[in-house]
Tab-separated table of C-alpha atoms in Angstrom:
chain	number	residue	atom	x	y	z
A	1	UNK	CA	0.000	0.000	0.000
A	2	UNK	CA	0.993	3.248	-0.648
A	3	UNK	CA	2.099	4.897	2.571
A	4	UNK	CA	1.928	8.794	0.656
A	5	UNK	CA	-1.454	8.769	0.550
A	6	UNK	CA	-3.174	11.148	2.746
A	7	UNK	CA	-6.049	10.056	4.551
A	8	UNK	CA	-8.660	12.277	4.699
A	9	UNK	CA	-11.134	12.110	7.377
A	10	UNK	CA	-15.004	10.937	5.820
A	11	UNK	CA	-17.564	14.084	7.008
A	12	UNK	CA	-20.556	11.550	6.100
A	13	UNK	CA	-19.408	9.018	8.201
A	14	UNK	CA	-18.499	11.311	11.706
A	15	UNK	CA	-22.328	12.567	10.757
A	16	UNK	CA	-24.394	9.430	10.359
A	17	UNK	CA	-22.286	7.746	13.478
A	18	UNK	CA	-22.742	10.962	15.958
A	19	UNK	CA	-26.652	10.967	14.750
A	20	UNK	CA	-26.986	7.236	15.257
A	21	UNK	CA	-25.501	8.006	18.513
A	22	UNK	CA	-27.684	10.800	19.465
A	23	UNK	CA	-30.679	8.756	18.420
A	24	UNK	CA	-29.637	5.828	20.676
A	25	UNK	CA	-28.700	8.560	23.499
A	26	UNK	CA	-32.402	9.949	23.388
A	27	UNK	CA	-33.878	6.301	23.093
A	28	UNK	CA	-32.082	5.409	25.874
A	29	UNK	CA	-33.346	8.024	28.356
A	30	UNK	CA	-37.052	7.440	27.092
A	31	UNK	CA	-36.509	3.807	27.816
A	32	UNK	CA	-34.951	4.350	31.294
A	33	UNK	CA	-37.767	6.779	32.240
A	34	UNK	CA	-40.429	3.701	30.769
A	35	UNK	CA	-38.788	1.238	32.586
A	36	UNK	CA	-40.338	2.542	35.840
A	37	UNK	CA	-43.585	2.254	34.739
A	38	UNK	CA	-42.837	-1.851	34.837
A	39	UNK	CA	-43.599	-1.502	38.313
A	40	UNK	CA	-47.307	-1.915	37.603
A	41	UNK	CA	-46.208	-5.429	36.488
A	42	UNK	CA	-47.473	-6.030	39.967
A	43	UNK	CA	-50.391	-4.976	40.203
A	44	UNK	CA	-51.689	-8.803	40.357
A	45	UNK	CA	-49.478	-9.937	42.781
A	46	UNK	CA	-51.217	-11.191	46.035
A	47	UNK	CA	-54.166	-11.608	43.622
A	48	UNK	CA	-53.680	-14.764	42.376
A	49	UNK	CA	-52.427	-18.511	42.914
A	50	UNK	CA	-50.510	-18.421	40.004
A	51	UNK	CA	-47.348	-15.331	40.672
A	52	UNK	CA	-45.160	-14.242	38.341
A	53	UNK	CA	-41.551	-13.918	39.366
A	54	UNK	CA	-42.252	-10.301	38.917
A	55	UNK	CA	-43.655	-10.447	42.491
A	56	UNK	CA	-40.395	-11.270	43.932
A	57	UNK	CA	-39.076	-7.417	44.793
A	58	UNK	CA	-35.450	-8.835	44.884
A	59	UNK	CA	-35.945	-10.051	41.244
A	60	UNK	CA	-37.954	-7.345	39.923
A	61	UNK	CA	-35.303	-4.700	41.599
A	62	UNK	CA	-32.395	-6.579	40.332
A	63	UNK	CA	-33.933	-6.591	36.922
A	64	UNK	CA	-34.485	-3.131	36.593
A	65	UNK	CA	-31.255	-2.119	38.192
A	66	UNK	CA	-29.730	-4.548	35.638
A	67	UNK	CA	-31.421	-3.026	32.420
A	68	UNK	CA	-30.564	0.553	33.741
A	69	UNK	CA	-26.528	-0.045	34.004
A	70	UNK	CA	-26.874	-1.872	30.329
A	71	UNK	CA	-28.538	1.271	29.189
A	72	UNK	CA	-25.446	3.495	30.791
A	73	UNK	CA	-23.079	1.039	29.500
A	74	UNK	CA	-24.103	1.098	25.612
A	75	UNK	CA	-24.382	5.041	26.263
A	76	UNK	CA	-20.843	5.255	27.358
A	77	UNK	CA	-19.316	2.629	25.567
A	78	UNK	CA	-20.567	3.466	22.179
A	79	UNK	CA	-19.064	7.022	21.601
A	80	UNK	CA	-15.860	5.400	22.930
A	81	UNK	CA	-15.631	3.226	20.241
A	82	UNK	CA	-16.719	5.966	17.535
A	83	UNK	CA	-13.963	8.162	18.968
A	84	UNK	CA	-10.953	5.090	18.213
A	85	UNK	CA	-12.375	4.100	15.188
A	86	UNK	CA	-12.672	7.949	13.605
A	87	UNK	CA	-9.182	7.962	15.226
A	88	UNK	CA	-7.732	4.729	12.990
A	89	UNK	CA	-9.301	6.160	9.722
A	90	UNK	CA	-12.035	3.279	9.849
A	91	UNK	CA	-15.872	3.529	9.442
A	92	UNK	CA	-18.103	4.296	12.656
A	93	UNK	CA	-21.274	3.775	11.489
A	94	UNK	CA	-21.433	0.176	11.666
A	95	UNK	CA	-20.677	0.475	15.627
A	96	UNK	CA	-23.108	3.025	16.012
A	97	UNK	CA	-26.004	0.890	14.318
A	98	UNK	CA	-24.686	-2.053	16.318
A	99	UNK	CA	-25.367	0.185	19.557
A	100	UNK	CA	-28.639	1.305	18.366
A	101	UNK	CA	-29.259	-3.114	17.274
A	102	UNK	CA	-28.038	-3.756	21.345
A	103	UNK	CA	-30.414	-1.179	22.662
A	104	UNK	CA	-33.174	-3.013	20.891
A	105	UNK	CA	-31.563	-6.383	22.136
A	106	UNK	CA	-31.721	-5.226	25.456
A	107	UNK	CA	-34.924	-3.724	25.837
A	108	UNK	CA	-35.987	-6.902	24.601
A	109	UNK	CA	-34.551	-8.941	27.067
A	110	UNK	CA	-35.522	-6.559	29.794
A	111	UNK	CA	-39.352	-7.089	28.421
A	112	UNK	CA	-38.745	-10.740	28.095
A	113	UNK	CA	-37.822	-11.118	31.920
A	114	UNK	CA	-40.329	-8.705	33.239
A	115	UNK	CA	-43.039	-10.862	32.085
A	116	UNK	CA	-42.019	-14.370	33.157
């Protein structure tokens, strides 16, 4: 490879990654506000023979605490990665669309235990 060629940093790229980002920053605060309404999850509990493990506050408290520091970690993690791989001349985007594809992943785990 030719080591005189200058590298040029690619505007589109820093642009689509820092929106992704910012998209996945805003989703992320909506969802962490949301996730306290899951509390009404148990509304049944005492009510019937049948509980969910939602009743159980040591479960339903680790669960949410657990979603939450995902949530901080894909928000901290994410620009981190953007920054080092702006920094090495490499595309962003894909990292920031895989942050955006755990944040989905995530919230649908977080769903997924809530409800057994």
């Amino acid at each position: 490879m030719n080591q005189n060629v200058e590298h040029r940093p690619r505007p589109v790229d820093r642009t689509v990654s820092w929106s992704l980002y910012v998209v996945q920053l805003l989703a992320s605060a909506v969802l962490a506000l949301l996730a306290v309404t899951s509390v009404f999850m148990t509304d049944s509990c005492g009510s019937v023979d049948d509980e969910p493990r939602v009743c159980d506050m040591g479960y339903f408290g680790s669960t949410l605490v657990g979603y939450w520091v995902l949530l901080v970690v894909l928000v901290v993690v994410v620009p981190l990665v953007i920054v080092r791989t702006t920094h090495r001349d490499r595309a962003s985007w894909p990292w920031a669309l895989l942050g955006l594809a755990a944040l989905a992943a995530v919230t649908v785990l977080f769903v997924f235990l809530m409800t057994r």
